[in-house]
């Protein structure tokens, strides 16, 4: 008796049931996903040519909306610059010099461990003179004369606040959105989302400088990629003619040999990936290939011999000295010209718990002229329009003195509840002052801007919705702003 037809029919029914079972489960998952995440099945919106150029190798098919900035230059002033000596003018502190800060102002708020043994908290004003800018209404101290010269190009925010009260957690929070190490930095998120605009350069480059020898060191986690693929982490450029270690070929190896070596290595890694399935293998290959391409591009960028004298004069005498802040600012402009997307400068030395009047003069001299020159230089080259420049530290300083207060000397402790920073270019409204603190500069009374708000605004200017750039890690979806953050629309042009 022939059962072949019955067997074929049974197989058909079984395969059909399996198809319906698995497909319905898949369609159900997609339907549920589309309800929870409405953009899951949506096709990307229209993209103009400028927006499309930003999406070279990033996970996003294109920016979420039309970007106002193509790149970021973040001038991070590590240590917590005192807003009272630079931008937040408080005559009340001069009028009440030496008086105890009122309990109604301090309101029992915590102080750092360095004030645990201090029983008195005398108010102290700035020793430096301030002037009000005629058009913007903003105040600048005599230490920031060059920055005051670009007042009409910048947006001064006097109402920043954070949750961290110690340096490392505060720096990490500002850069990664979390006080705990291990999260991706802003530059890494941008690289992951939008990729690179220059195939021959990393999308995220870091430059370091010290305003004084005793400056507090930085944790490299501030520019790490965290749980994102490792090729998105910041590439640190060293000072001098050899900015990247091990970039040059060793003796006896030419460009052709290196190319052949990389091709063989790629084949070997491809075989290994079939066995292990490790996504980091792709990152390693990507890094090797980038290093190969950088062998030609980096020496050209590091060669400042073609820069005219007037440019060095604009940035200051230190601009000729590799490793200084002025030199790094000039390098930042050169990197911006070559479409590096995120350029992070860290300038260390702003932590003045004592001897502040003397120490802050040195730091201001090392930062003020070069920072202003960078903005002017970008503007004269037509780059400021699509370059977002940010200047600021991890927190502010207290309005009362740390340690012994004298007529000529004082210090200030960390103060997370209010501090100042400025932004320029990249679609930020120029020539304005945003936010306000009380007469003691202790609490914010108008337009507070949290760290997550700043991060959301920065991403917004790059065309990224901070709530939609996410990465799933260990069962949870992460983003730069965690579960917080609002775009500060008032400061957008």
Tab-separated table of C-alpha atoms in Angstrom:
chain	number	residue	atom	x	y	z
A	1	UNK	CA	0.000	0.000	0.000
A	2	UNK	CA	1.443	3.401	-1.037
A	3	UNK	CA	1.606	5.885	1.876
A	4	UNK	CA	3.826	8.456	0.097
A	5	UNK	CA	0.972	10.901	-0.555
A	6	UNK	CA	-0.153	10.740	3.076
A	7	UNK	CA	3.407	11.326	4.259
A	8	UNK	CA	3.796	14.341	1.946
A	9	UNK	CA	0.469	15.760	3.144
A	10	UNK	CA	1.491	15.318	6.785
A	11	UNK	CA	4.808	17.087	6.144
A	12	UNK	CA	2.960	19.901	4.395
A	13	UNK	CA	0.552	20.354	7.308
A	14	UNK	CA	3.420	20.223	9.803
A	15	UNK	CA	5.452	22.782	7.866
A	16	UNK	CA	2.396	25.017	7.494
A	17	UNK	CA	1.658	24.830	11.229
A	18	UNK	CA	5.316	25.604	12.001
A	19	UNK	CA	5.286	28.542	9.567
A	20	UNK	CA	2.085	29.998	11.040
A	21	UNK	CA	3.316	29.472	14.587
A	22	UNK	CA	6.684	31.120	14.105
A	23	UNK	CA	5.453	33.835	11.759
A	24	UNK	CA	2.539	34.843	13.972
A	25	UNK	CA	4.924	35.050	16.883
A	26	UNK	CA	7.247	37.265	14.854
A	27	UNK	CA	4.437	39.474	13.556
A	28	UNK	CA	3.048	39.750	17.060
A	29	UNK	CA	6.425	40.899	18.336
A	30	UNK	CA	6.660	43.509	15.594
A	31	UNK	CA	3.152	44.723	16.325
A	32	UNK	CA	3.902	45.015	20.033
A	33	UNK	CA	7.191	46.729	19.293
A	34	UNK	CA	5.503	49.258	17.030
A	35	UNK	CA	3.089	50.136	19.826
A	36	UNK	CA	5.816	50.591	22.419
A	37	UNK	CA	8.298	52.237	20.032
A	38	UNK	CA	6.314	54.051	17.303
A	39	UNK	CA	9.449	54.785	15.267
A	40	UNK	CA	10.461	51.127	15.081
A	41	UNK	CA	8.893	50.486	11.672
A	42	UNK	CA	9.015	54.047	10.420
A	43	UNK	CA	11.190	54.784	7.442
A	44	UNK	CA	13.767	57.567	7.801
A	45	UNK	CA	12.562	61.018	6.959
A	46	UNK	CA	13.859	63.014	4.013
A	47	UNK	CA	17.538	63.854	4.220
A	48	UNK	CA	19.322	66.703	2.571
A	49	UNK	CA	22.852	66.396	1.241
A	50	UNK	CA	24.405	68.094	4.244
A	51	UNK	CA	22.641	65.780	6.675
A	52	UNK	CA	23.588	62.727	4.644
A	53	UNK	CA	27.272	63.553	4.861
A	54	UNK	CA	27.068	63.221	8.637
A	55	UNK	CA	25.981	59.588	8.460
A	56	UNK	CA	29.135	57.793	7.357
A	57	UNK	CA	29.343	54.544	9.269
A	58	UNK	CA	26.965	55.459	12.104
A	59	UNK	CA	24.130	53.261	13.340
A	60	UNK	CA	21.550	55.872	12.319
A	61	UNK	CA	20.451	55.939	8.703
A	62	UNK	CA	20.503	59.714	9.030
A	63	UNK	CA	19.946	62.447	11.616
A	64	UNK	CA	16.543	62.411	13.324
A	65	UNK	CA	16.018	65.997	12.216
A	66	UNK	CA	17.922	68.639	10.276
A	67	UNK	CA	21.141	69.323	12.219
A	68	UNK	CA	22.391	72.809	12.976
A	69	UNK	CA	25.908	71.623	13.828
A	70	UNK	CA	28.174	69.249	11.967
A	71	UNK	CA	30.859	69.020	14.633
A	72	UNK	CA	31.581	69.852	18.280
A	73	UNK	CA	34.639	71.406	19.912
A	74	UNK	CA	34.326	70.982	23.670
A	75	UNK	CA	36.776	73.112	25.654
A	76	UNK	CA	36.514	71.358	29.014
A	77	UNK	CA	38.052	73.335	31.887
A	78	UNK	CA	38.813	70.596	34.384
A	79	UNK	CA	38.798	71.431	38.084
A	80	UNK	CA	35.756	73.679	38.362
A	81	UNK	CA	36.437	77.308	37.315
A	82	UNK	CA	35.105	79.869	39.801
A	83	UNK	CA	32.137	81.617	38.217
A	84	UNK	CA	32.509	84.471	40.725
A	85	UNK	CA	35.912	85.449	39.372
A	86	UNK	CA	34.950	85.050	35.719
A	87	UNK	CA	31.307	85.547	34.671
A	88	UNK	CA	28.753	85.701	37.518
A	89	UNK	CA	29.045	89.191	38.980
A	90	UNK	CA	27.792	89.400	42.580
A	91	UNK	CA	28.316	92.825	44.231
A	92	UNK	CA	26.367	91.571	47.264
A	93	UNK	CA	29.311	89.345	48.120
A	94	UNK	CA	31.588	92.380	48.212
A	95	UNK	CA	29.091	94.296	50.367
A	96	UNK	CA	28.907	91.423	52.859
A	97	UNK	CA	32.541	90.358	52.754
A	98	UNK	CA	33.383	88.223	55.797
A	99	UNK	CA	29.783	87.786	57.001
A	100	UNK	CA	28.401	84.294	57.563
A	101	UNK	CA	26.352	82.952	54.715
A	102	UNK	CA	22.699	83.055	55.865
A	103	UNK	CA	21.172	79.699	56.814
A	104	UNK	CA	18.180	80.572	54.635
A	105	UNK	CA	20.493	80.642	51.615
A	106	UNK	CA	22.545	77.566	52.347
A	107	UNK	CA	19.458	75.706	53.573
A	108	UNK	CA	21.411	72.819	55.034
A	109	UNK	CA	22.817	71.769	51.666
A	110	UNK	CA	25.757	69.412	51.800
A	111	UNK	CA	29.354	70.513	51.405
A	112	UNK	CA	32.352	68.460	50.371
A	113	UNK	CA	34.416	66.494	52.873
A	114	UNK	CA	37.130	69.154	52.737
A	115	UNK	CA	34.862	71.503	54.741
A	116	UNK	CA	33.978	68.942	57.403
A	117	UNK	CA	36.214	70.609	60.003
A	118	UNK	CA	35.299	74.182	59.038
A	119	UNK	CA	32.852	75.801	61.464
A	120	UNK	CA	32.543	79.197	59.774
A	121	UNK	CA	31.497	79.972	56.206
A	122	UNK	CA	32.300	83.651	55.528
A	123	UNK	CA	31.093	85.205	52.282
A	124	UNK	CA	33.784	86.439	49.912
A	125	UNK	CA	33.477	88.523	46.760
A	126	UNK	CA	35.801	88.588	43.807
A	127	UNK	CA	38.983	90.643	43.949
A	128	UNK	CA	38.723	91.316	40.241
A	129	UNK	CA	36.848	94.103	38.487
A	130	UNK	CA	33.832	93.383	36.284
A	131	UNK	CA	32.308	95.285	33.391
A	132	UNK	CA	28.934	94.855	31.732
A	133	UNK	CA	28.888	94.275	28.012
A	134	UNK	CA	26.974	97.102	26.350
A	135	UNK	CA	24.951	94.953	23.946
A	136	UNK	CA	24.479	91.561	25.575
A	137	UNK	CA	24.176	92.780	29.165
A	138	UNK	CA	26.489	90.017	30.336
A	139	UNK	CA	29.228	90.585	32.893
A	140	UNK	CA	32.880	89.690	32.359
A	141	UNK	CA	35.757	90.034	34.764
A	142	UNK	CA	39.030	91.655	33.816
A	143	UNK	CA	40.473	88.129	33.629
A	144	UNK	CA	38.241	87.352	30.638
A	145	UNK	CA	38.934	90.373	28.427
A	146	UNK	CA	39.338	88.290	25.258
A	147	UNK	CA	36.162	86.304	25.933
A	148	UNK	CA	34.277	89.561	26.506
A	149	UNK	CA	35.419	90.521	23.008
A	150	UNK	CA	33.346	87.655	21.551
A	151	UNK	CA	30.320	88.309	23.795
A	152	UNK	CA	28.092	88.872	20.774
A	153	UNK	CA	29.012	85.426	19.423
A	154	UNK	CA	28.384	83.359	22.551
A	155	UNK	CA	25.499	82.321	24.768
A	156	UNK	CA	26.496	82.624	28.420
A	157	UNK	CA	24.663	80.206	30.720
A	158	UNK	CA	24.869	81.179	34.394
A	159	UNK	CA	22.427	78.555	35.650
A	160	UNK	CA	24.129	75.214	35.099
A	161	UNK	CA	23.860	72.673	37.900
A	162	UNK	CA	24.939	69.112	38.578
A	163	UNK	CA	24.492	66.405	41.205
A	164	UNK	CA	28.138	65.502	41.793
A	165	UNK	CA	30.247	67.316	44.376
A	166	UNK	CA	33.655	65.680	43.826
A	167	UNK	CA	35.865	65.993	40.772
A	168	UNK	CA	35.981	62.554	39.187
A	169	UNK	CA	32.254	61.758	39.522
A	170	UNK	CA	31.425	65.266	38.293
A	171	UNK	CA	33.709	65.029	35.245
A	172	UNK	CA	32.400	61.568	34.393
A	173	UNK	CA	28.809	62.792	34.858
A	174	UNK	CA	29.367	65.752	32.558
A	175	UNK	CA	30.952	63.618	29.873
A	176	UNK	CA	28.919	60.395	30.079
A	177	UNK	CA	25.643	61.234	31.844
A	178	UNK	CA	26.455	59.029	34.837
A	179	UNK	CA	28.627	59.473	37.926
A	180	UNK	CA	29.744	55.840	37.679
A	181	UNK	CA	32.465	54.897	35.215
A	182	UNK	CA	31.680	52.536	32.374
A	183	UNK	CA	29.200	54.584	30.340
A	184	UNK	CA	30.004	55.912	26.848
A	185	UNK	CA	31.129	59.520	26.556
A	186	UNK	CA	29.376	62.158	24.470
A	187	UNK	CA	31.908	61.863	21.684
A	188	UNK	CA	31.448	58.097	21.602
A	189	UNK	CA	27.662	58.431	21.394
A	190	UNK	CA	28.056	60.840	18.484
A	191	UNK	CA	30.478	58.504	16.717
A	192	UNK	CA	28.152	55.541	17.282
A	193	UNK	CA	25.122	57.411	15.981
A	194	UNK	CA	26.481	59.475	13.100
A	195	UNK	CA	29.807	57.889	12.237
A	196	UNK	CA	32.634	59.941	10.728
A	197	UNK	CA	32.712	62.622	8.066
A	198	UNK	CA	36.355	61.881	7.241
A	199	UNK	CA	37.378	58.336	6.322
A	200	UNK	CA	41.013	59.103	7.131
A	201	UNK	CA	40.480	60.421	10.666
A	202	UNK	CA	38.751	59.185	13.818
A	203	UNK	CA	35.416	60.837	14.493
A	204	UNK	CA	36.382	61.556	18.140
A	205	UNK	CA	39.760	63.076	19.101
A	206	UNK	CA	41.006	64.144	22.547
A	207	UNK	CA	43.737	66.699	23.378
A	208	UNK	CA	45.087	67.325	26.910
A	209	UNK	CA	46.832	70.329	28.466
A	210	UNK	CA	47.798	71.514	31.950
A	211	UNK	CA	47.510	75.059	33.224
A	212	UNK	CA	49.782	74.181	36.135
A	213	UNK	CA	51.984	71.244	37.079
A	214	UNK	CA	49.937	70.338	40.153
A	215	UNK	CA	46.712	69.967	38.190
A	216	UNK	CA	44.528	67.034	39.116
A	217	UNK	CA	44.772	64.118	36.700
A	218	UNK	CA	41.864	62.964	34.559
A	219	UNK	CA	40.306	59.532	34.377
A	220	UNK	CA	40.479	58.205	30.808
A	221	UNK	CA	36.949	56.896	31.288
A	222	UNK	CA	35.858	60.455	30.456
A	223	UNK	CA	36.474	59.722	26.767
A	224	UNK	CA	35.930	55.971	26.788
A	225	UNK	CA	33.347	54.160	24.655
A	226	UNK	CA	31.916	52.209	27.619
A	227	UNK	CA	29.733	49.358	26.364
A	228	UNK	CA	29.677	50.712	22.788
A	229	UNK	CA	32.050	49.078	20.273
A	230	UNK	CA	35.571	50.141	21.193
A	231	UNK	CA	36.353	51.905	17.906
A	232	UNK	CA	34.019	54.709	19.045
A	233	UNK	CA	36.248	55.753	21.960
A	234	UNK	CA	38.221	58.990	21.829
A	235	UNK	CA	41.658	58.848	20.242
A	236	UNK	CA	44.114	60.837	22.338
A	237	UNK	CA	46.538	63.024	20.395
A	238	UNK	CA	49.855	63.602	22.141
A	239	UNK	CA	51.836	66.806	21.802
A	240	UNK	CA	54.632	67.028	19.270
A	241	UNK	CA	55.293	65.690	15.794
A	242	UNK	CA	54.119	62.146	16.622
A	243	UNK	CA	50.586	62.672	18.017
A	244	UNK	CA	49.554	58.998	17.948
A	245	UNK	CA	51.779	56.263	19.376
A	246	UNK	CA	52.811	53.357	17.134
A	247	UNK	CA	51.269	54.988	14.077
A	248	UNK	CA	54.510	55.031	12.093
A	249	UNK	CA	55.756	51.878	10.423
A	250	UNK	CA	58.717	50.198	12.122
A	251	UNK	CA	62.054	50.040	10.338
A	252	UNK	CA	61.937	47.696	7.363
A	253	UNK	CA	58.173	47.904	6.870
A	254	UNK	CA	56.850	50.006	4.006
A	255	UNK	CA	53.290	51.011	3.113
A	256	UNK	CA	52.831	48.094	0.694
A	257	UNK	CA	53.967	45.559	3.309
A	258	UNK	CA	51.631	47.057	5.908
A	259	UNK	CA	48.714	46.829	3.463
A	260	UNK	CA	49.456	43.174	2.763
A	261	UNK	CA	49.742	42.485	6.503
A	262	UNK	CA	46.347	44.064	7.193
A	263	UNK	CA	44.713	42.071	4.394
A	264	UNK	CA	45.998	38.797	5.820
A	265	UNK	CA	44.993	39.859	9.319
A	266	UNK	CA	41.470	40.684	8.131
A	267	UNK	CA	41.142	37.204	6.596
A	268	UNK	CA	42.360	35.594	9.824
A	269	UNK	CA	40.001	37.673	11.963
A	270	UNK	CA	37.078	36.845	9.662
A	271	UNK	CA	37.700	33.139	10.247
A	272	UNK	CA	37.967	33.721	13.989
A	273	UNK	CA	34.704	35.652	14.012
A	274	UNK	CA	32.898	32.679	12.477
A	275	UNK	CA	33.919	30.630	15.522
A	276	UNK	CA	33.646	33.163	18.324
A	277	UNK	CA	31.131	35.680	16.939
A	278	UNK	CA	32.753	38.501	18.918
A	279	UNK	CA	31.685	41.956	17.619
A	280	UNK	CA	34.891	43.423	19.053
A	281	UNK	CA	36.747	41.680	16.244
A	282	UNK	CA	35.132	44.103	13.809
A	283	UNK	CA	36.173	46.995	16.062
A	284	UNK	CA	39.785	45.849	16.097
A	285	UNK	CA	39.896	45.536	12.330
A	286	UNK	CA	38.279	48.972	12.027
A	287	UNK	CA	40.952	50.435	14.308
A	288	UNK	CA	43.786	48.810	12.343
A	289	UNK	CA	42.414	50.135	9.082
A	290	UNK	CA	41.942	53.613	10.541
A	291	UNK	CA	45.533	53.633	11.799
A	292	UNK	CA	46.702	52.716	8.288
A	293	UNK	CA	44.811	55.638	6.771
A	294	UNK	CA	45.935	58.003	9.536
A	295	UNK	CA	49.584	57.422	8.612
A	296	UNK	CA	49.145	59.917	5.812
A	297	UNK	CA	46.616	62.316	7.347
A	298	UNK	CA	47.953	62.841	10.895
A	299	UNK	CA	51.471	64.127	10.039
A	300	UNK	CA	49.918	66.722	7.734
A	301	UNK	CA	47.568	67.933	10.481
A	302	UNK	CA	50.369	68.116	13.047
A	303	UNK	CA	52.559	70.212	10.734
A	304	UNK	CA	51.869	73.856	11.659
A	305	UNK	CA	54.671	75.266	9.517
A	306	UNK	CA	52.208	76.695	6.988
A	307	UNK	CA	50.227	78.641	9.582
A	308	UNK	CA	50.894	82.408	9.207
A	309	UNK	CA	52.339	84.453	12.051
A	310	UNK	CA	49.128	86.417	12.571
A	311	UNK	CA	47.324	83.172	13.488
A	312	UNK	CA	49.888	82.373	16.160
A	313	UNK	CA	49.586	85.948	17.430
A	314	UNK	CA	45.803	85.562	17.590
A	315	UNK	CA	45.971	82.402	19.728
A	316	UNK	CA	48.840	83.663	21.882
A	317	UNK	CA	52.543	82.957	22.285
A	318	UNK	CA	51.905	79.458	23.684
A	319	UNK	CA	50.329	78.418	20.379
A	320	UNK	CA	53.804	77.537	19.104
A	321	UNK	CA	54.446	75.177	22.038
A	322	UNK	CA	53.043	71.642	21.614
A	323	UNK	CA	50.969	70.444	24.557
A	324	UNK	CA	49.742	73.862	25.645
A	325	UNK	CA	46.090	74.837	25.636
A	326	UNK	CA	46.679	77.491	22.962
A	327	UNK	CA	48.408	74.932	20.724
A	328	UNK	CA	45.523	72.507	21.219
A	329	UNK	CA	42.968	75.197	20.342
A	330	UNK	CA	44.789	75.820	17.075
A	331	UNK	CA	44.916	72.061	16.481
A	332	UNK	CA	41.163	71.913	17.162
A	333	UNK	CA	40.552	74.401	14.353
A	334	UNK	CA	42.712	72.334	11.994
A	335	UNK	CA	40.827	69.172	12.951
A	336	UNK	CA	37.503	70.942	12.420
A	337	UNK	CA	38.635	71.961	8.928
A	338	UNK	CA	39.177	68.275	8.209
A	339	UNK	CA	35.704	67.307	9.378
A	340	UNK	CA	36.570	65.568	12.640
A	341	UNK	CA	33.150	65.395	14.297
A	342	UNK	CA	33.927	65.594	18.019
A	343	UNK	CA	37.047	67.380	19.273
A	344	UNK	CA	37.499	67.323	23.045
A	345	UNK	CA	40.056	69.538	24.786
A	346	UNK	CA	40.722	68.968	28.491
A	347	UNK	CA	42.515	71.844	30.237
A	348	UNK	CA	43.511	70.886	33.789
A	349	UNK	CA	44.283	73.165	36.731
A	350	UNK	CA	41.121	75.048	37.762
A	351	UNK	CA	40.832	73.539	41.265
A	352	UNK	CA	41.591	76.433	43.640
A	353	UNK	CA	40.760	75.570	47.253
A	354	UNK	CA	43.307	78.094	48.450
A	355	UNK	CA	45.373	80.951	47.039
A	356	UNK	CA	42.618	81.446	44.464
A	357	UNK	CA	43.340	85.098	43.536
A	358	UNK	CA	46.852	84.161	42.395
A	359	UNK	CA	46.147	80.762	40.851
A	360	UNK	CA	43.092	81.753	38.818
A	361	UNK	CA	45.045	84.549	37.129
A	362	UNK	CA	47.424	81.932	35.700
A	363	UNK	CA	44.580	79.713	34.530
A	364	UNK	CA	42.664	82.590	32.929
A	365	UNK	CA	45.784	83.673	31.038
A	366	UNK	CA	46.237	80.160	29.709
A	367	UNK	CA	42.616	79.823	28.533
A	368	UNK	CA	41.011	83.188	27.773
A	369	UNK	CA	42.881	84.349	24.667
A	370	UNK	CA	43.073	80.977	22.926
A	371	UNK	CA	39.395	80.167	23.543
A	372	UNK	CA	38.284	83.497	22.094
A	373	UNK	CA	40.730	83.143	19.203
A	374	UNK	CA	39.272	79.764	18.301
A	375	UNK	CA	35.764	81.231	18.002
A	376	UNK	CA	37.024	84.169	15.920
A	377	UNK	CA	39.133	81.908	13.728
A	378	UNK	CA	36.228	79.553	13.047
A	379	UNK	CA	33.990	82.514	12.283
A	380	UNK	CA	36.381	84.115	9.784
A	381	UNK	CA	36.663	80.766	7.961
A	382	UNK	CA	32.898	80.212	7.802
A	383	UNK	CA	33.110	77.213	10.167
A	384	UNK	CA	31.388	78.630	13.243
A	385	UNK	CA	27.957	78.336	11.664
A	386	UNK	CA	28.072	74.533	11.749
A	387	UNK	CA	30.550	74.053	14.615
A	388	UNK	CA	29.266	73.981	18.199
A	389	UNK	CA	31.886	75.314	20.633
A	390	UNK	CA	31.425	74.664	24.360
A	391	UNK	CA	33.476	76.127	27.252
A	392	UNK	CA	33.001	75.038	30.878
A	393	UNK	CA	33.948	72.747	33.745
A	394	UNK	CA	32.332	70.067	35.896
A	395	UNK	CA	30.889	72.364	38.626
A	396	UNK	CA	31.314	75.809	40.179
A	397	UNK	CA	32.766	77.194	43.416
A	398	UNK	CA	31.227	78.310	46.706
A	399	UNK	CA	30.355	81.918	47.480
A	400	UNK	CA	31.976	81.505	50.902
A	401	UNK	CA	35.649	81.062	51.608
A	402	UNK	CA	37.345	77.755	52.201
A	403	UNK	CA	40.049	78.020	54.822
A	404	UNK	CA	41.271	81.284	56.282
A	405	UNK	CA	39.871	84.446	54.731
A	406	UNK	CA	42.128	87.487	54.528
A	407	UNK	CA	41.936	90.769	52.696
A	408	UNK	CA	44.056	89.484	49.833
A	409	UNK	CA	43.662	85.716	49.887
A	410	UNK	CA	40.959	83.083	50.015
A	411	UNK	CA	39.857	79.813	48.467
A	412	UNK	CA	36.557	78.343	47.295
A	413	UNK	CA	35.244	74.808	47.616
A	414	UNK	CA	33.258	72.774	45.066
A	415	UNK	CA	29.715	73.951	44.403
A	416	UNK	CA	27.436	71.802	42.222
A	417	UNK	CA	24.259	73.870	42.628
A	418	UNK	CA	25.215	76.626	40.190
A	419	UNK	CA	27.995	77.394	37.742
A	420	UNK	CA	28.645	79.096	34.401
A	421	UNK	CA	29.525	77.884	30.931
A	422	UNK	CA	29.204	79.262	27.423
A	423	UNK	CA	28.332	77.923	23.985
A	424	UNK	CA	28.851	79.389	20.521
A	425	UNK	CA	27.964	78.550	16.927
A	426	UNK	CA	26.110	75.459	15.783
A	427	UNK	CA	22.649	77.034	15.912
A	428	UNK	CA	22.981	78.437	19.452
A	429	UNK	CA	21.524	81.911	19.911
A	430	UNK	CA	24.453	84.362	20.062
A	431	UNK	CA	24.845	87.419	22.241
A	432	UNK	CA	22.605	86.341	25.103
A	433	UNK	CA	22.830	85.580	28.815
A	434	UNK	CA	20.664	82.733	30.077
A	435	UNK	CA	19.776	81.842	33.653
A	436	UNK	CA	20.255	83.663	36.915
A	437	UNK	CA	21.401	82.932	40.464
A	438	UNK	CA	20.440	84.621	43.738
A	439	UNK	CA	22.406	87.666	45.023
A	440	UNK	CA	24.773	85.254	46.799
A	441	UNK	CA	25.331	83.131	43.694
A	442	UNK	CA	24.392	80.071	45.722
A	443	UNK	CA	21.044	78.969	44.286
A	444	UNK	CA	19.524	79.261	40.806
A	445	UNK	CA	16.445	81.485	40.647
A	446	UNK	CA	15.804	81.562	36.901
A	447	UNK	CA	16.061	79.015	34.036
A	448	UNK	CA	18.044	76.161	35.604
A	449	UNK	CA	19.967	73.935	33.166
A	450	UNK	CA	20.830	70.444	34.381
A	451	UNK	CA	23.746	68.449	32.981
A	452	UNK	CA	21.291	66.160	31.164
A	453	UNK	CA	19.554	69.213	29.656
A	454	UNK	CA	22.896	70.409	28.305
A	455	UNK	CA	23.612	66.959	26.838
A	456	UNK	CA	20.162	66.743	25.249
A	457	UNK	CA	20.655	70.193	23.704
A	458	UNK	CA	24.089	69.304	22.346
A	459	UNK	CA	22.744	66.163	20.664
A	460	UNK	CA	19.750	68.117	19.355
A	461	UNK	CA	22.032	70.523	17.513
A	462	UNK	CA	23.682	67.546	15.839
A	463	UNK	CA	20.324	66.349	14.576
A	464	UNK	CA	19.923	63.636	17.235
A	465	UNK	CA	16.866	63.080	19.420
A	466	UNK	CA	18.484	62.136	22.733
A	467	UNK	CA	15.580	59.806	23.581
A	468	UNK	CA	16.004	57.814	20.365
A	469	UNK	CA	19.749	57.198	20.298
A	470	UNK	CA	19.881	54.096	22.492
A	471	UNK	CA	22.021	50.992	22.980
A	472	UNK	CA	20.821	47.791	24.579
A	473	UNK	CA	23.303	46.461	27.131
A	474	UNK	CA	22.726	43.633	29.610
A	475	UNK	CA	18.979	43.749	29.075
A	476	UNK	CA	18.535	47.498	29.449
A	477	UNK	CA	18.342	50.293	26.890
A	478	UNK	CA	20.841	53.052	27.670
A	479	UNK	CA	21.206	56.580	26.350
A	480	UNK	CA	23.486	59.533	27.098
A	481	UNK	CA	20.846	61.378	29.128
A	482	UNK	CA	19.727	58.218	30.979
A	483	UNK	CA	15.999	58.801	31.677
A	484	UNK	CA	16.245	62.596	31.986
A	485	UNK	CA	17.021	65.679	29.942
A	486	UNK	CA	15.143	68.362	28.039
A	487	UNK	CA	16.344	70.429	25.089
A	488	UNK	CA	16.852	74.039	26.205
A	489	UNK	CA	14.886	75.593	23.365
A	490	UNK	CA	15.255	79.156	24.684
A	491	UNK	CA	18.909	79.258	23.648
A	492	UNK	CA	18.416	77.922	20.126
A	493	UNK	CA	18.659	80.352	17.235
